[in-house]
PDB file of C-alpha atoms in Angstrom:
ATOM      1  CA  MET A   1     101.859 177.968  90.228  1.00 45.00           C
ATOM      2  CA  ARG A   2      98.777 175.958  88.923  1.00 49.00           C
ATOM      3  CA  PRO A   3     100.530 172.449  89.919  1.00 47.00           C
ATOM      4  CA  ARG A   4     101.043 173.824  93.422  1.00 44.00           C
ATOM      5  CA  LYS A   5      97.389 174.697  93.671  1.00 45.00           C
ATOM      6  CA  ALA A   6      96.452 171.249  92.265  1.00 44.00           C
ATOM      7  CA  LEU A   7      98.456 169.464  94.750  1.00 40.00           C
ATOM      8  CA  ILE A   8      97.180 171.665  97.881  1.00 42.00           C
ATOM      9  CA  ALA A   9      93.550 171.122  96.563  1.00 44.00           C
ATOM     10  CA  ALA A  10      94.439 167.329  96.433  1.00 42.00           C
ATOM     11  CA  LEU A  11      95.910 167.094  99.956  1.00 38.00           C
ATOM     12  CA  THR A  12      92.748 169.166 101.377  1.00 40.00           C
ATOM     13  CA  ALA A  13      90.278 166.783  99.663  1.00 40.00           C
ATOM     14  CA  ALA A  14      92.778 163.626 100.963  1.00 39.00           C
ATOM     15  CA  LEU A  15      92.567 165.471 104.366  1.00 36.00           C
ATOM     16  CA  LEU A  16      88.680 166.102 104.802  1.00 37.00           C
ATOM     17  CA  ALA A  17      87.634 162.483 103.254  1.00 37.00           C
ATOM     18  CA  GLY A  18      89.964 160.795 105.787  1.00 37.00           C
ATOM     19  CA  PRO A  19      92.103 157.645 105.396  1.00 33.00           C
ATOM     20  CA  GLY A  20      89.793 155.420 103.406  1.00 31.00           C
ATOM     21  CA  VAL A  21      90.621 152.421 101.993  1.00 30.00           C
ATOM     22  CA  ALA A  22      89.354 153.184  98.372  1.00 29.00           C
ATOM     23  CA  GLN A  23      91.034 156.584  98.626  1.00 28.00           C
ATOM     24  CA  ALA A  24      94.569 155.079  99.534  1.00 27.00           C
ATOM     25  CA  ALA A  25      94.205 152.521  96.709  1.00 30.00           C
ATOM     26  CA  THR A  26      93.603 154.956  93.859  1.00 30.00           C
ATOM     27  CA  THR A  27      96.495 157.364  95.019  1.00 31.00           C
ATOM     28  CA  PRO A  28      98.769 155.394  96.748  1.00 34.00           C
ATOM     29  CA  GLN A  29     101.714 157.437  95.858  1.00 37.00           C
ATOM     30  CA  SER A  30     100.347 160.451  97.709  1.00 36.00           C
ATOM     31  CA  ALA A  31      99.102 158.409 100.843  1.00 37.00           C
ATOM     32  CA  PRO A  32     101.168 158.176 104.054  1.00 38.00           C
ATOM     33  CA  ALA A  33     102.457 154.989 104.989  1.00 37.00           C
ATOM     34  CA  PRO A  34      99.926 154.414 107.695  1.00 42.00           C
ATOM     35  CA  ALA A  35      97.243 154.773 105.302  1.00 38.00           C
ATOM     36  CA  ARG A  36      99.189 152.321 102.826  1.00 38.00           C
ATOM     37  CA  GLU A  37      98.984 150.098 105.700  1.00 40.00           C
ATOM     38  CA  ARG A  38      95.329 150.256 106.293  1.00 39.00           C
ATOM     39  CA  ALA A  39      94.616 149.694 102.659  1.00 40.00           C
ATOM     40  CA  ALA A  40      96.498 146.524 102.654  1.00 45.00           C
ATOM     41  CA  ALA A  41      94.880 145.221 105.470  1.00 66.00           C
ATOM     42  CA  ALA A  42      91.596 143.120 105.208  1.00 80.00           C
ATOM     43  CA  THR A  43      88.398 144.663 106.265  1.00 95.00           C
ATOM     44  CA  ILE A  44      84.901 143.261 106.366  1.00 97.00           C
ATOM     45  CA  THR A  45      82.381 144.751 104.169  1.00 98.00           C
ATOM     46  CA  TRP A  46      78.560 144.103 104.122  1.00 98.00           C
ATOM     47  CA  SER A  47      75.513 144.679 102.027  1.00 98.00           C
ATOM     48  CA  LEU A  48      71.839 144.469 102.663  1.00 98.00           C
ATOM     49  CA  VAL A  49      69.455 142.762 100.206  1.00 98.00           C
ATOM     50  CA  ARG A  50      66.515 144.793  99.712  1.00 97.00           C
ATOM     51  CA  ALA A  51      63.101 144.758  98.184  1.00 96.00           C
ATOM     52  CA  SER A  52      62.554 147.350  95.307  1.00 96.00           C
ATOM     53  CA  ASN A  53      59.103 148.200  96.977  1.00 97.00           C
ATOM     54  CA  PRO A  54      59.497 147.429 100.245  1.00 97.00           C
ATOM     55  CA  THR A  55      56.547 147.101 103.017  1.00 98.00           C
ATOM     56  CA  GLU A  56      56.623 149.174 106.122  1.00 98.00           C
ATOM     57  CA  ASP A  57      57.905 145.826 108.023  1.00 98.00           C
ATOM     58  CA  GLN A  58      60.650 145.467 105.666  1.00 98.00           C
ATOM     59  CA  ARG A  59      61.474 149.338 105.931  1.00 98.00           C
ATOM     60  CA  THR A  60      61.687 149.319 109.784  1.00 98.00           C
ATOM     61  CA  ALA A  61      63.622 145.956 109.582  1.00 98.00           C
ATOM     62  CA  TYR A  62      66.298 147.357 107.137  1.00 98.00           C
ATOM     63  CA  ASP A  63      66.401 150.497 109.477  1.00 98.00           C
ATOM     64  CA  ALA A  64      67.459 148.331 112.465  1.00 98.00           C
ATOM     65  CA  ILE A  65      69.534 145.782 110.639  1.00 98.00           C
ATOM     66  CA  THR A  66      71.503 148.436 109.230  1.00 98.00           C
ATOM     67  CA  ARG A  67      72.285 150.107 112.622  1.00 98.00           C
ATOM     68  CA  ALA A  68      73.305 146.431 113.934  1.00 98.00           C
ATOM     69  CA  MET A  69      75.477 145.617 111.054  1.00 98.00           C
ATOM     70  CA  ASN A  70      77.437 149.300 110.772  1.00 98.00           C
ATOM     71  CA  ALA A  71      78.033 149.088 114.466  1.00 98.00           C
ATOM     72  CA  ALA A  72      79.240 145.518 114.278  1.00 98.00           C
ATOM     73  CA  VAL A  73      81.272 145.921 111.163  1.00 98.00           C
ATOM     74  CA  ALA A  74      82.916 148.992 112.636  1.00 98.00           C
ATOM     75  CA  ARG A  75      83.930 147.454 115.849  1.00 98.00           C
ATOM     76  CA  TYR A  76      85.293 144.258 113.516  1.00 98.00           C
ATOM     77  CA  ASN A  77      87.320 146.587 111.643  1.00 97.00           C
ATOM     78  CA  ASN A  78      88.464 148.873 114.428  1.00 97.00           C
ATOM     79  CA  LEU A  79      90.007 146.060 116.411  1.00 97.00           C
ATOM     80  CA  SER A  80      91.197 143.122 113.790  1.00 97.00           C
ATOM     81  CA  ASP A  81      92.394 142.997 110.330  1.00 95.00           C
ATOM     82  CA  LEU A  82      89.809 140.419 109.353  1.00 97.00           C
ATOM     83  CA  GLY A  83      88.251 140.274 106.051  1.00 96.00           C
ATOM     84  CA  LYS A  84      85.018 139.001 104.992  1.00 97.00           C
ATOM     85  CA  THR A  85      82.361 140.133 102.233  1.00 98.00           C
ATOM     86  CA  ILE A  86      78.942 139.746 103.836  1.00 98.00           C
ATOM     87  CA  THR A  87      75.439 139.729 102.214  1.00 98.00           C
ATOM     88  CA  VAL A  88      72.648 140.223 104.779  1.00 98.00           C
ATOM     89  CA  ARG A  89      69.191 139.342 104.093  1.00 98.00           C
ATOM     90  CA  TYR A  90      65.810 140.204 105.978  1.00 98.00           C
ATOM     91  CA  GLU A  91      63.949 136.648 106.269  1.00 98.00           C
ATOM     92  CA  PRO A  92      60.992 136.766 108.398  1.00 97.00           C
ATOM     93  CA  GLY A  93      60.721 132.986 108.579  1.00 96.00           C
ATOM     94  CA  VAL A  94      64.024 132.756 110.527  1.00 97.00           C
ATOM     95  CA  PRO A  95      63.404 132.493 114.330  1.00 96.00           C
ATOM     96  CA  THR A  96      66.415 134.566 115.302  1.00 97.00           C
ATOM     97  CA  ALA A  97      69.264 135.296 113.187  1.00 98.00           C
ATOM     98  CA  ASP A  98      71.921 132.709 111.581  1.00 98.00           C
ATOM     99  CA  GLY A  99      75.371 133.388 109.703  1.00 98.00           C
ATOM    100  CA  ASN A 100      76.883 130.911 107.554  1.00 98.00           C
ATOM    101  CA  ILE A 101      80.663 130.678 106.156  1.00 97.00           C
ATOM    102  CA  ASN A 102      79.406 131.482 102.846  1.00 97.00           C
ATOM    103  CA  GLY A 103      79.113 135.196 103.755  1.00 98.00           C
ATOM    104  CA  THR A 104      75.522 135.222 104.478  1.00 98.00           C
ATOM    105  CA  ILE A 105      73.677 136.312 107.436  1.00 98.00           C
ATOM    106  CA  ARG A 106      69.667 136.434 107.658  1.00 98.00           C
ATOM    107  CA  PHE A 107      67.679 138.356 110.478  1.00 98.00           C
ATOM    108  CA  GLY A 108      64.259 136.806 111.184  1.00 98.00           C
ATOM    109  CA  SER A 109      61.497 139.208 112.173  1.00 98.00           C
ATOM    110  CA  ASN A 110      62.182 139.396 115.951  1.00 97.00           C
ATOM    111  CA  ARG A 111      63.435 142.751 116.334  1.00 97.00           C
ATOM    112  CA  SER A 112      64.970 141.927 119.756  1.00 97.00           C
ATOM    113  CA  TYR A 113      67.728 140.302 117.710  1.00 98.00           C
ATOM    114  CA  MET A 114      68.337 143.164 115.397  1.00 98.00           C
ATOM    115  CA  ASN A 115      71.145 144.579 117.617  1.00 98.00           C
ATOM    116  CA  GLU A 116      75.082 144.667 117.570  1.00 98.00           C
ATOM    117  CA  ARG A 117      75.500 141.819 119.757  1.00 98.00           C
ATOM    118  CA  THR A 118      73.687 139.395 117.465  1.00 98.00           C
ATOM    119  CA  ALA A 119      75.470 141.086 114.474  1.00 98.00           C
ATOM    120  CA  LEU A 120      78.787 140.724 115.934  1.00 98.00           C
ATOM    121  CA  HIS A 121      77.903 136.935 116.826  1.00 98.00           C
ATOM    122  CA  GLU A 122      76.659 136.012 113.285  1.00 98.00           C
ATOM    123  CA  ILE A 123      79.565 137.714 111.534  1.00 98.00           C
ATOM    124  CA  ALA A 124      81.873 135.250 113.922  1.00 98.00           C
ATOM    125  CA  HIS A 125      79.850 132.437 112.089  1.00 98.00           C
ATOM    126  CA  THR A 126      80.522 133.846 108.826  1.00 98.00           C
ATOM    127  CA  ILE A 127      84.406 133.967 109.556  1.00 98.00           C
ATOM    128  CA  GLY A 128      84.472 130.115 110.727  1.00 97.00           C
ATOM    129  CA  VAL A 129      83.040 129.948 114.311  1.00 98.00           C
ATOM    130  CA  GLY A 130      80.958 126.930 114.364  1.00 97.00           C
ATOM    131  CA  THR A 131      81.242 126.736 110.522  1.00 97.00           C
ATOM    132  CA  SER A 132      84.636 125.842 109.227  1.00 96.00           C
ATOM    133  CA  SER A 133      86.753 122.491 109.490  1.00 95.00           C
ATOM    134  CA  GLY A 134      89.212 124.551 111.644  1.00 96.00           C
ATOM    135  CA  TRP A 135      86.368 125.033 114.093  1.00 97.00           C
ATOM    136  CA  SER A 136      85.942 121.153 114.339  1.00 95.00           C
ATOM    137  CA  ARG A 137      89.466 120.375 114.482  1.00 96.00           C
ATOM    138  CA  LEU A 138      90.483 122.997 117.268  1.00 97.00           C
ATOM    139  CA  GLY A 139      86.888 123.239 119.121  1.00 96.00           C
ATOM    140  CA  GLY A 140      85.617 119.784 118.750  1.00 93.00           C
ATOM    141  CA  SER A 141      86.496 118.495 122.046  1.00 94.00           C
ATOM    142  CA  GLY A 142      84.348 121.100 123.927  1.00 97.00           C
ATOM    143  CA  THR A 143      87.409 123.198 124.694  1.00 98.00           C
ATOM    144  CA  TRP A 144      89.362 125.435 122.215  1.00 98.00           C
ATOM    145  CA  THR A 145      92.542 124.012 121.869  1.00 97.00           C
ATOM    146  CA  GLY A 146      94.448 126.903 119.967  1.00 97.00           C
ATOM    147  CA  GLY A 147      97.192 128.513 121.580  1.00 97.00           C
ATOM    148  CA  GLN A 148      96.476 132.217 121.011  1.00 98.00           C
ATOM    149  CA  ALA A 149      92.932 132.491 121.862  1.00 98.00           C
ATOM    150  CA  THR A 150      93.641 130.520 124.733  1.00 98.00           C
ATOM    151  CA  ALA A 151      96.376 132.650 126.100  1.00 98.00           C
ATOM    152  CA  LEU A 152      93.977 135.719 125.237  1.00 98.00           C
ATOM    153  CA  VAL A 153      91.333 134.247 127.469  1.00 98.00           C
ATOM    154  CA  LYS A 154      93.785 133.542 130.247  1.00 98.00           C
ATOM    155  CA  GLN A 155      94.777 137.311 129.956  1.00 98.00           C
ATOM    156  CA  TYR A 156      91.402 138.204 130.411  1.00 98.00           C
ATOM    157  CA  ASP A 157      90.144 135.912 133.149  1.00 98.00           C
ATOM    158  CA  GLY A 158      93.089 134.279 134.750  1.00 97.00           C
ATOM    159  CA  SER A 159      95.387 131.255 134.383  1.00 97.00           C
ATOM    160  CA  GLY A 160      92.685 128.835 134.697  1.00 97.00           C
ATOM    161  CA  ALA A 161      90.151 130.192 132.078  1.00 98.00           C
ATOM    162  CA  LYS A 162      89.360 128.339 128.964  1.00 98.00           C
ATOM    163  CA  ILE A 163      87.331 128.833 125.819  1.00 98.00           C
ATOM    164  CA  SER A 164      84.487 126.286 126.038  1.00 98.00           C
ATOM    165  CA  THR A 165      82.945 125.245 122.691  1.00 98.00           C
ATOM    166  CA  GLY A 166      79.789 123.564 121.785  1.00 96.00           C
ATOM    167  CA  GLY A 167      76.788 123.880 119.388  1.00 93.00           C
ATOM    168  CA  GLY A 168      78.855 125.850 117.103  1.00 95.00           C
ATOM    169  CA  HIS A 169      79.190 128.552 119.844  1.00 97.00           C
ATOM    170  CA  PHE A 170      81.841 129.447 122.256  1.00 98.00           C
ATOM    171  CA  TRP A 171      82.005 130.911 125.677  1.00 98.00           C
ATOM    172  CA  PRO A 172      82.772 133.231 127.546  1.00 98.00           C
ATOM    173  CA  TYR A 173      82.927 136.105 125.132  1.00 98.00           C
ATOM    174  CA  GLY A 174      80.838 134.133 122.184  1.00 98.00           C
ATOM    175  CA  LEU A 175      77.996 136.975 122.834  1.00 98.00           C
ATOM    176  CA  ASN A 176      75.721 134.065 122.197  1.00 97.00           C
ATOM    177  CA  TYR A 177      72.656 135.889 124.550  1.00 97.00           C
ATOM    178  CA  ASP A 178      72.003 139.620 125.030  1.00 96.00           C
ATOM    179  CA  ASN A 179      72.743 139.248 128.740  1.00 97.00           C
ATOM    180  CA  GLU A 180      76.680 138.598 127.802  1.00 97.00           C
ATOM    181  CA  TRP A 181      76.583 142.117 126.259  1.00 97.00           C
ATOM    182  CA  SER A 182      78.864 145.060 127.330  1.00 98.00           C
ATOM    183  CA  ASN A 183      81.359 147.153 125.370  1.00 97.00           C
ATOM    184  CA  THR A 184      84.141 145.120 127.114  1.00 98.00           C
ATOM    185  CA  ALA A 185      82.813 141.848 126.209  1.00 98.00           C
ATOM    186  CA  ALA A 186      82.315 143.069 122.494  1.00 98.00           C
ATOM    187  CA  ASP A 187      85.824 144.037 122.461  1.00 98.00           C
ATOM    188  CA  ARG A 188      87.223 140.819 123.614  1.00 98.00           C
ATOM    189  CA  HIS A 189      84.800 138.807 121.304  1.00 98.00           C
ATOM    190  CA  VAL A 190      86.474 140.133 118.424  1.00 98.00           C
ATOM    191  CA  HIS A 191      89.832 140.068 119.858  1.00 98.00           C
ATOM    192  CA  ILE A 192      88.997 136.353 120.440  1.00 98.00           C
ATOM    193  CA  VAL A 193      87.571 135.483 117.226  1.00 98.00           C
ATOM    194  CA  ALA A 194      90.536 137.477 115.550  1.00 98.00           C
ATOM    195  CA  ALA A 195      92.887 134.986 117.842  1.00 98.00           C
ATOM    196  CA  MET A 196      90.939 132.067 116.690  1.00 98.00           C
ATOM    197  CA  VAL A 197      91.560 132.941 113.117  1.00 97.00           C
ATOM    198  CA  ARG A 198      95.422 133.106 113.793  1.00 97.00           C
ATOM    199  CA  ASP A 199      94.990 129.821 115.550  1.00 98.00           C
ATOM    200  CA  GLY A 200      93.623 128.154 112.204  1.00 97.00           C
ATOM    201  CA  LEU A 201      89.754 128.689 112.616  1.00 96.00           C
TER     202      LEU A 201
END
């Protein structure tokens, strides 16, 4: 009776906790197959470097950055199997925001850039958009030449569509400016970045 109660308690706890990567990794024998598959997929994780005794400016920046990054990382993880460990810093001297292939993102003091659109855009830079040798090889001509991302943009925008590149950015769906934002554009951005990775980004 006792082992049965323990099993029921473990299953109840698993259902309440949901299919988390850590849970699936620690109890693979009791996890259903879909949870094991999710555990095997790469994910994007992030952390924010915080001052030990933050000022009011830092606290409000940390709050805004956290909201933006949580939303962007959730969208990437829901729509792709891309993986990256990202470290985020608040650096007031940065004019807007920037992302590096080494996994760092910096947000400057301008609160208008502390949004999901900017976070998605900068995550793309950490994955290799504008920052990798694959980007130079496949996007250096001014047009992305990888087959998967090109096929995807044609699916979205018609047979004549292409992905233009320049200055380390791409369009359409690069989310380079706030006026490009919509939930549809954000979803397509993630799908295109994932396709670029499959192309060899």
